XYZ file of C-alpha atoms in Angstrom:
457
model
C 21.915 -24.191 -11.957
C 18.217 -24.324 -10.932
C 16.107 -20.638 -12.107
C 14.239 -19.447 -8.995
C 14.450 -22.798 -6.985
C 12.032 -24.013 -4.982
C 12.240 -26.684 -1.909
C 10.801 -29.589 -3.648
C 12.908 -29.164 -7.408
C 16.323 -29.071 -5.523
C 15.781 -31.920 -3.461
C 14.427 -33.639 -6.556
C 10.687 -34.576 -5.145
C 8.577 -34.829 -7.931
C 5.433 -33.415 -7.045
C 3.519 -30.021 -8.739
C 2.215 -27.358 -6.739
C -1.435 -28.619 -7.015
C -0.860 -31.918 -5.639
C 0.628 -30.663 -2.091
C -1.026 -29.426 0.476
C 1.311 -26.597 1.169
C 2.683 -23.699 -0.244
C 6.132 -24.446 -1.824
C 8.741 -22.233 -0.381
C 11.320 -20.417 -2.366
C 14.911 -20.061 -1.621
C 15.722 -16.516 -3.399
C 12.215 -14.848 -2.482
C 9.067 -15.074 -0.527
C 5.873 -16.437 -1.654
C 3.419 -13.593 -2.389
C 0.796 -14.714 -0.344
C -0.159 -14.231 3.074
C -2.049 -16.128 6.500
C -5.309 -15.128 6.547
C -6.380 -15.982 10.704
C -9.873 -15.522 8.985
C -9.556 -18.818 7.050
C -9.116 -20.734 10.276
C -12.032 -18.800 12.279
C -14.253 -19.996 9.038
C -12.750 -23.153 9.123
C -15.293 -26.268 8.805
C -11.463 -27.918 10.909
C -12.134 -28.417 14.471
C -8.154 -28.133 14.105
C -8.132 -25.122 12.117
C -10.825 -23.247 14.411
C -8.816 -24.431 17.904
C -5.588 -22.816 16.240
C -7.636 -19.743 16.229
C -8.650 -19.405 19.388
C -5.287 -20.568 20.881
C -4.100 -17.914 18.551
C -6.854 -15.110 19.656
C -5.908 -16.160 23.179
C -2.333 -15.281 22.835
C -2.810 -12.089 21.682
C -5.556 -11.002 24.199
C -2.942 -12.356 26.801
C -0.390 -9.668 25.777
C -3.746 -6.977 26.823
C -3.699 -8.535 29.943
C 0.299 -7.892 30.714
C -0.278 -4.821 30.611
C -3.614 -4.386 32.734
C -0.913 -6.363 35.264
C 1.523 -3.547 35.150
C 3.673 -5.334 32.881
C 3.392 -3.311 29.323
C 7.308 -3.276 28.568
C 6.868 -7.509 28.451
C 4.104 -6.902 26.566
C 5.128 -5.090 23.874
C 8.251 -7.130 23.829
C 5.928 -10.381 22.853
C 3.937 -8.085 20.372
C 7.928 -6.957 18.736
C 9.218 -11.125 18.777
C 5.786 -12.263 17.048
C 5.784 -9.858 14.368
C 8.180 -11.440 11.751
C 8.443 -14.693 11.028
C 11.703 -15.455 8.241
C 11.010 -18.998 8.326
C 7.717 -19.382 6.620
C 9.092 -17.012 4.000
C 5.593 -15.478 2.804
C 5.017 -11.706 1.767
C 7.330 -9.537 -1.113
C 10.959 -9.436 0.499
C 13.538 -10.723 -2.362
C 15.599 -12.139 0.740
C 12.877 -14.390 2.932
C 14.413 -11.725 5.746
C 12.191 -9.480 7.144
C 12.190 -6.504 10.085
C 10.327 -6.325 13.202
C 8.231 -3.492 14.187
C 9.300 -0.955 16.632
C 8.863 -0.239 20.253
C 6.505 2.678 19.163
C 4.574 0.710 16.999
C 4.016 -1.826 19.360
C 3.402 0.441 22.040
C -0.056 1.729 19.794
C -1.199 -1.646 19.341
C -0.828 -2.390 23.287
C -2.651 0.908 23.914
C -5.925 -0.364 22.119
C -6.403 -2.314 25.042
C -6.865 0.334 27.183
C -7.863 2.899 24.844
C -10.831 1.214 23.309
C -13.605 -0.178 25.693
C -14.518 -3.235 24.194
C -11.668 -4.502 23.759
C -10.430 -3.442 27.567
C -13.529 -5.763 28.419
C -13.649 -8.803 26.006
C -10.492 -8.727 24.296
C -10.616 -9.197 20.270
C -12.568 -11.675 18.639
C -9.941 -10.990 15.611
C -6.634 -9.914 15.956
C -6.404 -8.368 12.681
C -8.789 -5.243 13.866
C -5.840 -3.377 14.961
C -5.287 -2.277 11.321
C -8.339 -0.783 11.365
C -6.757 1.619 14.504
C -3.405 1.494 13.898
C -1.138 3.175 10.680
C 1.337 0.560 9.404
C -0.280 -2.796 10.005
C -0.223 -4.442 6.356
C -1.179 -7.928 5.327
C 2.425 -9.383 5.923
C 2.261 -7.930 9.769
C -1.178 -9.797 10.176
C -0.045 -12.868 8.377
C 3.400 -13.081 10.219
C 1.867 -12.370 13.832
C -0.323 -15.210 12.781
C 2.209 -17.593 12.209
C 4.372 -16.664 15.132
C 1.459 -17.978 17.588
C 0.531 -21.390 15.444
C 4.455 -21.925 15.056
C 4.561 -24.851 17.167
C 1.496 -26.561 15.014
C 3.514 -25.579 11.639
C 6.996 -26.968 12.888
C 4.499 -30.273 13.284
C 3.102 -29.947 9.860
C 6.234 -29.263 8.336
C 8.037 -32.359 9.913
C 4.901 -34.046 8.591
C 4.925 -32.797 5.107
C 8.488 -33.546 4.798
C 8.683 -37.222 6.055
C 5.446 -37.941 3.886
C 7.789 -36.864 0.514
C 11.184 -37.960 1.667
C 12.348 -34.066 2.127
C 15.795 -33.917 3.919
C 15.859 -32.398 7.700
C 18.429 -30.753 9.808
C 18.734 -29.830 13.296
C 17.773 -26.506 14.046
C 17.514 -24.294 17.112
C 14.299 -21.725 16.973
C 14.878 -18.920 19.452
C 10.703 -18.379 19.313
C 8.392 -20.376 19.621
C 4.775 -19.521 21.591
C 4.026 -21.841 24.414
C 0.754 -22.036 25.615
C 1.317 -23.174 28.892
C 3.547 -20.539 30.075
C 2.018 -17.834 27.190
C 5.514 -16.490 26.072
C 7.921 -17.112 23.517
C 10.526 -19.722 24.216
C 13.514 -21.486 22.613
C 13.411 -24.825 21.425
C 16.682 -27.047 20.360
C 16.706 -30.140 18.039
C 14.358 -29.786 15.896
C 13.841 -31.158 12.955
C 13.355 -29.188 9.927
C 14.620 -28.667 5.918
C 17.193 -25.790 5.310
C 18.073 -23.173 2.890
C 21.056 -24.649 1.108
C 22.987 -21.447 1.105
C 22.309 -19.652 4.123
C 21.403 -22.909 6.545
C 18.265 -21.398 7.737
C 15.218 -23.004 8.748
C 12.196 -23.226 6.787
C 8.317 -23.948 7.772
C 5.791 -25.002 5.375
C 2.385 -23.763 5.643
C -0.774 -24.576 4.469
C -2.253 -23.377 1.440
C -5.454 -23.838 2.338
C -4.684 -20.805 5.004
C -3.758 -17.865 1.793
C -4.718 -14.964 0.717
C -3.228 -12.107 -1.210
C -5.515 -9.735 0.841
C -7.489 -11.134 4.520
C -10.955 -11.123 4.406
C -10.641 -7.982 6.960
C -9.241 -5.078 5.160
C -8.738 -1.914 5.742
C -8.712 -1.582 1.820
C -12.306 -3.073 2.083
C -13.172 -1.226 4.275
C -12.470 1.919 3.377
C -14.386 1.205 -0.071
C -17.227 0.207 1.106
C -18.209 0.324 4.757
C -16.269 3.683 6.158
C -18.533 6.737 6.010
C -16.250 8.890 4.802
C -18.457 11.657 4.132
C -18.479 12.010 8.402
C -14.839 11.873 8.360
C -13.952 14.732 5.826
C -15.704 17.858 4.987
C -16.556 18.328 1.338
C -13.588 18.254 -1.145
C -11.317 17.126 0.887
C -9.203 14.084 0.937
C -9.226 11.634 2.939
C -6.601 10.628 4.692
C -5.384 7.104 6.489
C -4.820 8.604 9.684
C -8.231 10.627 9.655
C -9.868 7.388 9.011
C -8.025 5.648 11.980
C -8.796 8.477 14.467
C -12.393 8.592 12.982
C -12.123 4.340 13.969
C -10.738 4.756 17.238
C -14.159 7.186 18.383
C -16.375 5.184 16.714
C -16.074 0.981 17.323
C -19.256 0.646 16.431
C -18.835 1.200 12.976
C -16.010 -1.238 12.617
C -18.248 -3.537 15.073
C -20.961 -3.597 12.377
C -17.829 -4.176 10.125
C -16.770 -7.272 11.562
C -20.404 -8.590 11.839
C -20.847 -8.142 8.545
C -17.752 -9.817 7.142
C -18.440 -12.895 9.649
C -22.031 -13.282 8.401
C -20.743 -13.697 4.758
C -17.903 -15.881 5.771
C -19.026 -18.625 3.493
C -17.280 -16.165 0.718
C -14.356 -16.225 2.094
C -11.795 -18.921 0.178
C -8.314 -19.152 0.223
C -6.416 -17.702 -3.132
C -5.074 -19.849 -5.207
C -0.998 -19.757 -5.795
C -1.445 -19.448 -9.583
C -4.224 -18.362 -11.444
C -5.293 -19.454 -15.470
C -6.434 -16.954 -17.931
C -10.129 -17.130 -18.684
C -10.853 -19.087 -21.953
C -11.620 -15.494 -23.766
C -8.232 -14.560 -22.693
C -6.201 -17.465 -23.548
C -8.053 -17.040 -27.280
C -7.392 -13.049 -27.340
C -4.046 -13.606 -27.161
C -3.633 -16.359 -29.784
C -5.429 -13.954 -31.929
C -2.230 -11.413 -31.007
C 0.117 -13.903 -31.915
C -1.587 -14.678 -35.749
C -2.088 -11.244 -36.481
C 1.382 -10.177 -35.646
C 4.482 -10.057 -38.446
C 7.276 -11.838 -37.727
C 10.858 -10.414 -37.175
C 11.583 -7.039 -34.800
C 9.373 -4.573 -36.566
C 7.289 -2.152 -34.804
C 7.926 -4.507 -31.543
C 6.485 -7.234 -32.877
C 9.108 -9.851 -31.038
C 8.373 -8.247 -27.941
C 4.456 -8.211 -27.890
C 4.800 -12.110 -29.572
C 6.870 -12.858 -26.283
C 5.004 -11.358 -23.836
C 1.711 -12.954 -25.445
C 3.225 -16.656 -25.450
C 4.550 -15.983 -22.011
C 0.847 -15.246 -20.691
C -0.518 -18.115 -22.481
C 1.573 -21.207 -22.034
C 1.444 -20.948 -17.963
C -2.002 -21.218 -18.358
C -2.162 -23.919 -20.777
C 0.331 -26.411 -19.454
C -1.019 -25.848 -15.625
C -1.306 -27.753 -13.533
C 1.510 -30.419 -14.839
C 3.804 -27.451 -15.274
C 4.165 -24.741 -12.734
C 5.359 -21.230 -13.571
C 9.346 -20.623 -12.426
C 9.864 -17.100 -14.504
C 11.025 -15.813 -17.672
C 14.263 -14.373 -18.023
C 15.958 -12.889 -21.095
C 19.690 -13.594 -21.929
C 22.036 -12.656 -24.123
C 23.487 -15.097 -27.092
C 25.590 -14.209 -29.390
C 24.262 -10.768 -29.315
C 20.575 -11.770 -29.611
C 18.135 -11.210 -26.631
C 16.779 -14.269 -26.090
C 13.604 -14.967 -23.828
C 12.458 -18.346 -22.758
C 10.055 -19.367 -20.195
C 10.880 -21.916 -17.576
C 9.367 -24.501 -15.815
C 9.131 -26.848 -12.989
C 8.755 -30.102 -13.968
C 6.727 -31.897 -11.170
C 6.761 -35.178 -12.975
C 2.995 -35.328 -12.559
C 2.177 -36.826 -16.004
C 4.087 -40.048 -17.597
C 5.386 -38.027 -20.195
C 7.178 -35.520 -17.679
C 8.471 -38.230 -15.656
C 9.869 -39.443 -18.721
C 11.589 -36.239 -19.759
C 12.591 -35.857 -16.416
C 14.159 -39.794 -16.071
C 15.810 -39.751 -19.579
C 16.712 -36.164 -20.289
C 17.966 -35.264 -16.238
C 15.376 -31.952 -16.775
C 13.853 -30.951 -13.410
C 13.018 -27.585 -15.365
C 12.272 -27.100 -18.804
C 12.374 -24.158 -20.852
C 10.883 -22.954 -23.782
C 12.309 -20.732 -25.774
C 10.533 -18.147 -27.768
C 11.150 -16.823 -31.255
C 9.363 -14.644 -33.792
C 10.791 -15.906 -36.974
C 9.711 -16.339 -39.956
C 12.323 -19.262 -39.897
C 14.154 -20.911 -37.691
C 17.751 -21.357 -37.804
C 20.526 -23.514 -37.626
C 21.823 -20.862 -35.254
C 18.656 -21.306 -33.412
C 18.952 -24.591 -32.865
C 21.774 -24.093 -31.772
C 21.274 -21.063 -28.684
C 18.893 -23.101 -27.250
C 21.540 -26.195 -27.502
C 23.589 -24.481 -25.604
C 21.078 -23.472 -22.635
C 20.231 -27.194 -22.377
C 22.740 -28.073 -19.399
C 23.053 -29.043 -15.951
C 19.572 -29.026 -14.064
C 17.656 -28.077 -17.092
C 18.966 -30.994 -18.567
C 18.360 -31.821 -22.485
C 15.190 -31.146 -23.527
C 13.780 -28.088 -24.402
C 11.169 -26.462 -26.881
C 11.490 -23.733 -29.385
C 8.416 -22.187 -29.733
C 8.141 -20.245 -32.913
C 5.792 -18.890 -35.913
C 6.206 -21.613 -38.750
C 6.986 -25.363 -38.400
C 10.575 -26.336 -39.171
C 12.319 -26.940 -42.510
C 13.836 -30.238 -43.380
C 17.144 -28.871 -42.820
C 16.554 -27.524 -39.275
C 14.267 -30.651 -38.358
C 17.456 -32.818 -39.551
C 19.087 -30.499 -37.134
C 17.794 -31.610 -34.454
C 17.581 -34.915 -35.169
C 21.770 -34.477 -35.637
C 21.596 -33.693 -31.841
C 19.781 -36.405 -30.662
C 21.805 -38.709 -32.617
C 25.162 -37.258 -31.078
C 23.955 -36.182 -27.703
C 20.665 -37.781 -27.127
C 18.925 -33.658 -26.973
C 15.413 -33.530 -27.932
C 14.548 -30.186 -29.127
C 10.428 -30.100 -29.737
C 9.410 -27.490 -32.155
C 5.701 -25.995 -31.316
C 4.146 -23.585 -34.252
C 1.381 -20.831 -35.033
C -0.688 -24.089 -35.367
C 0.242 -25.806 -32.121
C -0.571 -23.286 -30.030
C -3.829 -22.928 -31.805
C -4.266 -26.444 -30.761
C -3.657 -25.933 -27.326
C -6.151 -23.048 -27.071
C -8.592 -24.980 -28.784
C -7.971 -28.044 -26.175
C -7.751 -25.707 -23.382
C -11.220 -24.361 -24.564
C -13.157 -27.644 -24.739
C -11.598 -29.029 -21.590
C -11.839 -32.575 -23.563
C -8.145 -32.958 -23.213
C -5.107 -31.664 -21.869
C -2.963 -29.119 -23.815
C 0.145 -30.896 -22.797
C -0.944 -33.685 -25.191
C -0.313 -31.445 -28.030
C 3.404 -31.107 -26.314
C 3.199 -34.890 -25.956
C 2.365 -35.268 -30.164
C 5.084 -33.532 -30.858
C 7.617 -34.999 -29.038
C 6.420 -38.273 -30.204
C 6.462 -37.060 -33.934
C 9.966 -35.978 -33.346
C 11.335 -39.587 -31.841
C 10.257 -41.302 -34.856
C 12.252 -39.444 -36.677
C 15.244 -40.199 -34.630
C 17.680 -42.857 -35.580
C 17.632 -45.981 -32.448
């Protein structure tokens, strides 16, 4: 059974995170990351920047519903477009979301009237109405978004997934924005990949498009812009929904806001989906991991785990992408690996993937002085089904005789390759990772060599 699957490892694409243009969905969770609109307003795209103003234009249409006398369709459009479960970005552990309420909706339809500017003009950028209104996070903004361009990511999606040989279903979306008539409508037969378990739909999007916060916060500004000593009297705190009233009297100061943020749009970038440690990190924690004792005293396993865990994502991006780390229990031991996707995107990987059937890999971690046949053994064991047989024990001291014969025993009986990666190895890979000269994965690559020749055939 795959750990935290993704689209592309249980259809078996080989292809890493970095090498796609989109965002790789999840089946158990969303991806915590979010459409910024602001990335396509800054866009150098002439694509990107007439999605946003198809985008603007649909949500300055619902204003004008209800300067026509028809507010209850209005807020209705503003209720559909504010989730969007297929796209499967944000923090929900269930890619199912909730829409807002007629209440809520009703405030955001209000600033039409309420504020002059925007009875007048209409927004230049939809996500202002956090600045007026309590409630609207970065998943709202990011799923309203998405709701308006869904017809251009159902497009890209089909795209993506005839480009890598993703499988498609039929499916029947119940809202989808057209343009011509400006409402929501339902389109039948199309084709898109599925959630395995539940059958849903799923649309890709583009990473170039994230952000964990937009480059319009309220967060932002609140920090930095809001005079807040105009808002509160002396000592006393400042609340939200002082600063929203405060907002809703005085445009002008979010105006200058806006203006600001667009004249420094050349800072804005998209975030990337996983993140390495600086250099002075990676080698702070390898200094953890010399320094510490092995065995369980005074938490040493623990803080050894939790410093290997940090450092190997880093080391082994962007040919290995992060999938989690877990504990289990064997044999009444806690055991702790990390796991991987393999995206195949080196030789090597492809070959572990080819000959050993291991779309993930895991490594599993222990703080011994030294490693046992029982070991060996536990992480035997783990080595079935989609994470195939090969694995890595990473540990404190290389491997006996005995235990190396070990695991040359398994790969004699069952063809399992169990690398062994040391103190030393990992000092390696910091010291690789440091002088960019090579790839840490080579080290993984020496290793693995070293260990075939050993092996009989």
């Amino acid at each position: 059974m795959l750990i935290n699957p993704r689209l592309t490892e249980y259809y078996g694409i080989p292809a890493s995170q970095a090498s796609l243009d989109f965002a790789i969905p999840f089946f158990n969770e969303d991806i915590p990351l979010y459409v910024d609109p602001f990335l396509l307003w800054r866009s150098p795209s002439q694509v990107d920047q007439a999605l946003h103003t198809s985008l603007i234009n649909a949500f300055n249409h619902i204003g004008e519903l209800a300067r026509r006398g028809e507010s209850d369709l209005a807020v209705q459009t503003l209720i559909v477009a504010s989730e969007c479960d297929e796209v499967g970005l944000g923090t929900s552990a269930t890619r199912k979301g909730k829409r807002i309420g007629i209440g809520k909706a009703k405030e955001i339809v209000d600033l039409f009237e309420r504020i002059p500017q925007y009875k007048s003009r209409g927004f230049r950028h939809f996500e202002e109405i956090q600045f007026f209104v309590d409630g609207i996070s970065r998943d709202r903004i990011s799923d309203i978004c998405c709701n308006f361009i869904k017809s251009f990511l159902i497009d890209f999606t089909i795209q993506q997934c005839q480009k890598l040989s993703i499988p498609m279903s039929i499916h029947m979306l119940t809202h989808v924005y057209d343009y011509r008539m400006n409402c929501f409508v339902s389109e039948s037969n199309i084709h898109l990949p599925s959630d395995p378990t539940t059958g849903r739909p799923i649309i890709l999007v583009p990473k170039r498009w994230l952000r964990f916060l937009p480059w319009l916060s309220f967060d932002d500004y609140f920090k930095a812009y809001c005079p807040q000593d105009n808002i509160a009297h002396s000592g006393e705190v400042l609340k939200r929904v002082d600063v929203l009233d405060f907002n809703r009297r005085n445009f002008d100061v979010v105006e200058s806001y806006i203006k600001e943020k667009e004249r420094t749009f050349e800072d804005c970038h998209s975030d990337p989906l996983f993140s390495q440690i600086p250099i002075i990190s990676a080698k702070r924690k390898l200094s953890i991991v010399r320094k510490l004792p092995t065995g369980k005293d005074e938490s040493s396993d623990r803080v050894y785990e939790e410093a290997i865990a940090e450092l190997l994502p880093s080391l082994l991006y962007p040919y290995l992408d992060f999938a989690a780390v877990q504990s289990r229990t064997d044999s009444g031991a806690i055991v702790r690996d990390i796991i991987f996707y393999n995206g195949q995107g080196d030789p090597f990987l492809a070959e572990v993937a080819n000959d050993f059937g291991s779309r993930q890999i895991v490594f599993e971690l222990k703080n011994v002085k030294e490693v046992s046949r029982d070991h060996v053994n536990q992480l035997n064991r783990y080595m079935t089904d989609d994470l195939g047989k090969f694995g890595v024990l990473v540990t404190r001291s290389p491997l006996t005789k005995a235990r190396m014969r070990s695991t040359v025993d398994l790969w004699s009986g069952q063809r399992r390759c169990i690398v062994a990666l040391d103190d030393s190895d990992i000092s390696q890979m910091v010291e690789v990772f440091e002088s960019k000269q090579r790839h840490p994965l080579d080290v993984v690559k020496k290793k693995y060599v070293e260990f075939r020749r050993l092996c009989p055939g």
